[in-house]
Amino acid sequence: MNAEKNNTILLDHGAGGKASHALFSEMILPLFSNEYLAMGDDGAVYSVPAGKMAFSTDSYVVDPIFFNGGNIGDLAVNGTVNDIAMCGAIPLYISVGLIIEEGLPINDFQEIITSMATAADRAGVKIVTGDTKVVPRGKADKIFINTSGVGMIPEGVNVSGSRALPGDKIILSGTMADHGIAILTAREGLTFDGDLKTDSAPLNHMVKTMLSSGCEVHVLRDPTRGGVGTTLNEIASQSGVGMTLFEKDLPIKKPVNGVCELLGFDPLYIANEGKLLAIVPEKQASKVLDLIKADTFGKNAAIIGEVTDQRPGKVFLETAIGGQRLVDMLTGEQLPRIC
Amino acid sequence: MGLTYLEKFRDPSLAKNLVAAIHKESRLTLRLMEVCGTHTMAIFRHGIRNILPETITLLSGPGCPVCVTAQKDIDAFVAVSRQPDVIVTTFGDLMRVPGSGTTLAGQKGAGADVRMVYSVFDAVTIARQNPEKQVVFCAVGFETTIPTIAAAVLMAAKEKVTNFSIYGANKLTPPALAALMTTPGVSIDGFILPGHVSVITGVDAYRSVFETHKVPSVITGFEPIDILHAVLMLVRQNESRVPALENAYPRAVRESGNPKAREVMHQVFTVGDAAWRGIGLIKNSGMELKPDFKAFDAGARFELNLTDVAEPKGCACGEILMGLKTPVACALYKKVCTPMTPVGPCMVSSEGACAAYYNYG
Ligand code: SF4
Ligand code: SF4
């Protein structure tokens, strides 16, 4: 493929002919290189150990595609890696479907797939199969990415949103709302003081450490869209338990909190891409917390609340000044206040 | 470790002392109204209602610009978005407020060019970038927002951005308070007055309402300590039966407010009557473009053929905004009307009383 002549993605790149072949073999393959992909077959063939598998898929349509701390590419890899890890599995293989809008600069494409390769490396997963389509200008927004993945669940591991028990502690692996606020400020061109960066990160190593420590873990979930508030509501109703959170213990970065205050957003409902919620028996909570804190992506972890048998299905927050309020599910998108 | 400035206003031990003082000093049964929607939200978010004595009821007032935007005005925004080659720009919360037919968000879904902006100046920028389109800004807001809207109109006039216009539905706070006080059935023992609005209006703007009706009034900020402090001051005024107009937010609000901002506002706008949703027409409570700036009036620029329509049956927003009812007393609350299927704006706006009850109740 001649990058001098064509510095944007053209419809030809998706037509299945020479240009498609060049895009794959010259740009994509060298980055994602592994023995399965190199086979060039219609699908990947691999062996798996006996036991339980986890399988997950997600599509990424984030706008803008580049933001502070990452881009749609690493987000798409980390997202699926995390979804598999939240099942208590060790992610192994992922697939990548790229839907590209005609006219996307080749440089942007290069940057996106490079960060996908880096993210896959960092997570220790292989991109074993994939697909590229190019659609005419206006039929997609720059680039959409679908990733699916599989992973193996180690023996004896049983985590599920329905396993939270009264008395359990709720751990959040770091500061809330970083990703959502980074996207918002990038999208709206808002400039604020302070470093507003996505927290997009793979959490599978953290999960593996937790699970192989012998500690019992009842629930794992990454609070992405809908944030910590909505995710905990889901778990509370899945498990038929109540929850109490403590505002004073909720980790949040100052600049992120500042933007939330300014726009009237509740950080409990803002998306995270590199955080997990772990619900664990009380007697193991501090050990699990220490394990999480020892991970690169878990430094600011904290116990943020506890599971109760009061008011099943509902999440309450004890506010810093001693009040109490309901933390309901988020309905729709949060919109900024007017003044 | 010293507390930063803002953390002081959330300090749990300070809060505890204030709450204790309120419990100790409060004897009378009091109905206090927080006029401003941001106060309503802060009260719910910090769980303030349930740490006050049972004798104190906090009521939400007509202080959320989204909630008080008349249905007719929402219909006008929607009608503008139906015009060819028009970009409608609006602040976020307004997107989901139901008009008589649809919402701006619905229009956007149907293909209209409706864009959310964070500042009216963004709307002017969009106009500059799209000279072949008409860019209309839905101007809702109180004294806090009006000066900026005025400044944007001035800028557009100066730079000859002729494809920019506003559809005005701005409102003033003090006339609404006066109207409240003369509405039969309304009984309020104290006003928690809005901090942001008062930064512009100053304390002076409330003086004549206060002198006429002698309702205890305290201007305050939005931190929990601010609000608790204001409640304590209102309790004291009531217990001692010496109503006063006090400023508990001197770190932001001056007696005379911000005359410069008001000057800009009055350069572009003149006071007129305005329709408030659920309440009706309030004399001298709105802002109209002055003749010199009529060119920026979207209402004149487009032929909208609006018909007057009744507000949704059963929606008690008006009574809620006047402190006559609480959301739970509305027959539609939680049954027909939820944040997913809002009947009235109070359920839509992030500052709306019904939404606050629903989400944080
Ligand atoms: S416009 Fe200002 S005063 Fe009114 S509700 Fe919003 S923040 Fe409060
Ligand atoms: S609950 Fe809904 S219908 Fe009732 S007053 Fe509130 S917004 Fe209107």
PDB file of C-alpha atoms in Angstrom, chain A residues 184 188 190 247 254 257 260-261 263-267 269 316-317 319-329 331-339, chain B residues 4 7 10 12 15 38 44-48 50-51 65-66 91-93 96 116 118 140 144-145 196 223-224 228 339-340 350-351 358-361:
ATOM      1  CA  LEU A 184     -16.644  14.775  28.279  1.00  0.00           C
ATOM      2  CA  GLU A 188     -16.934  19.407  24.453  1.00  0.00           C
ATOM      3  CA  LEU A 190     -13.875  22.175  27.808  1.00  0.00           C
ATOM      4  CA  GLU A 247     -19.246   9.216  51.072  1.00  0.00           C
ATOM      5  CA  LYS A 254      -9.846  16.594  43.088  1.00  0.00           C
ATOM      6  CA  ASN A 257     -14.647  16.267  41.508  1.00  0.00           C
ATOM      7  CA  CYS A 260     -18.518  17.363  38.462  1.00  0.00           C
ATOM      8  CA  GLU A 261     -19.398  20.134  40.879  1.00  0.00           C
ATOM      9  CA  LEU A 263     -21.499  20.874  35.788  1.00  0.00           C
ATOM     10  CA  GLY A 264     -23.809  19.433  38.397  1.00  0.00           C
ATOM     11  CA  PHE A 265     -22.805  15.824  37.720  1.00  0.00           C
ATOM     12  CA  ASP A 266     -22.832  13.077  40.294  1.00  0.00           C
ATOM     13  CA  PRO A 267     -19.497  11.185  40.046  1.00  0.00           C
ATOM     14  CA  TYR A 269     -22.873   7.790  37.820  1.00  0.00           C
ATOM     15  CA  PHE A 316     -27.878   4.089  50.303  1.00  0.00           C
ATOM     16  CA  LEU A 317     -25.138   6.614  50.807  1.00  0.00           C
ATOM     17  CA  THR A 319     -23.046  11.504  53.321  1.00  0.00           C
ATOM     18  CA  ALA A 320     -19.951  13.135  54.748  1.00  0.00           C
ATOM     19  CA  ILE A 321     -22.041  15.422  56.932  1.00  0.00           C
ATOM     20  CA  GLY A 322     -24.006  12.532  58.407  1.00  0.00           C
ATOM     21  CA  GLY A 323     -27.094  12.573  56.201  1.00  0.00           C
ATOM     22  CA  GLN A 324     -28.384   9.655  54.220  1.00  0.00           C
ATOM     23  CA  ARG A 325     -29.652   9.369  50.687  1.00  0.00           C
ATOM     24  CA  LEU A 326     -30.747   6.838  48.146  1.00  0.00           C
ATOM     25  CA  VAL A 327     -28.368   6.040  45.293  1.00  0.00           C
ATOM     26  CA  ASP A 328     -30.727   4.972  42.523  1.00  0.00           C
ATOM     27  CA  MET A 329     -29.915   3.766  39.026  1.00  0.00           C
ATOM     28  CA  THR A 331     -31.853   7.149  34.021  1.00  0.00           C
ATOM     29  CA  GLY A 332     -30.610   8.437  30.683  1.00  0.00           C
ATOM     30  CA  GLU A 333     -27.491  10.481  30.297  1.00  0.00           C
ATOM     31  CA  GLN A 334     -26.514  13.047  32.880  1.00  0.00           C
ATOM     32  CA  LEU A 335     -26.925  16.506  31.438  1.00  0.00           C
ATOM     33  CA  PRO A 336     -25.098  19.559  32.677  1.00  0.00           C
ATOM     34  CA  ARG A 337     -27.051  22.070  34.686  1.00  0.00           C
ATOM     35  CA  ILE A 338     -27.831  25.458  33.358  1.00  0.00           C
ATOM     36  CA  CYS A 339     -26.086  27.702  35.793  1.00  0.00           C
TER      37      CYS A 339
ATOM     38  CA  THR B   4      -8.673  23.439  51.808  1.00  0.00           C
ATOM     39  CA  GLU B   7     -13.455  21.199  52.356  1.00  0.00           C
ATOM     40  CA  ARG B  10     -18.161  20.091  54.120  1.00  0.00           C
ATOM     41  CA  PRO B  12     -18.429  16.881  59.287  1.00  0.00           C
ATOM     42  CA  ALA B  15     -21.941  20.249  60.220  1.00  0.00           C
ATOM     43  CA  THR B  38     -29.147  23.855  42.811  1.00  0.00           C
ATOM     44  CA  PHE B  44     -30.822  15.873  48.554  1.00  0.00           C
ATOM     45  CA  ARG B  45     -27.283  14.910  47.637  1.00  0.00           C
ATOM     46  CA  HIS B  46     -25.950  15.619  51.086  1.00  0.00           C
ATOM     47  CA  GLY B  47     -28.946  14.042  52.787  1.00  0.00           C
ATOM     48  CA  ILE B  48     -29.773  17.265  54.617  1.00  0.00           C
ATOM     49  CA  ASN B  50     -33.255  13.765  57.173  1.00  0.00           C
ATOM     50  CA  ILE B  51     -30.852  15.328  59.637  1.00  0.00           C
ATOM     51  CA  PRO B  65     -34.849  27.693  34.926  1.00  0.00           C
ATOM     52  CA  VAL B  66     -35.769  24.460  33.179  1.00  0.00           C
ATOM     53  CA  PHE B  91     -28.150  23.913  27.487  1.00  0.00           C
ATOM     54  CA  GLY B  92     -28.292  20.228  28.358  1.00  0.00           C
ATOM     55  CA  ASP B  93     -31.202  19.970  30.715  1.00  0.00           C
ATOM     56  CA  ARG B  96     -35.606  16.297  27.540  1.00  0.00           C
ATOM     57  CA  MET B 116     -25.959  20.922  23.361  1.00  0.00           C
ATOM     58  CA  TYR B 118     -21.992  24.708  27.563  1.00  0.00           C
ATOM     59  CA  VAL B 140     -33.494  30.185  29.431  1.00  0.00           C
ATOM     60  CA  THR B 144     -27.018  34.367  36.537  1.00  0.00           C
ATOM     61  CA  THR B 145     -27.180  33.501  32.858  1.00  0.00           C
ATOM     62  CA  HIS B 196     -25.548  32.320  42.151  1.00  0.00           C
ATOM     63  CA  GLU B 223     -22.094  23.675  50.248  1.00  0.00           C
ATOM     64  CA  PRO B 224     -23.765  21.673  53.003  1.00  0.00           C
ATOM     65  CA  LEU B 228     -27.217  24.313  57.325  1.00  0.00           C
ATOM     66  CA  PRO B 339     -37.395  10.243  34.780  1.00  0.00           C
ATOM     67  CA  MET B 340     -37.786   7.875  31.817  1.00  0.00           C
ATOM     68  CA  SER B 350     -31.410  17.671  37.222  1.00  0.00           C
ATOM     69  CA  GLU B 351     -32.451  20.516  39.507  1.00  0.00           C
ATOM     70  CA  TYR B 358     -37.358  10.332  42.674  1.00  0.00           C
ATOM     71  CA  ASN B 359     -33.607   9.868  42.522  1.00  0.00           C
ATOM     72  CA  TYR B 360     -32.602  10.620  46.062  1.00  0.00           C
ATOM     73  CA  GLY B 361     -35.877  10.157  47.959  1.00  0.00           C
TER      74      GLY B 361
END
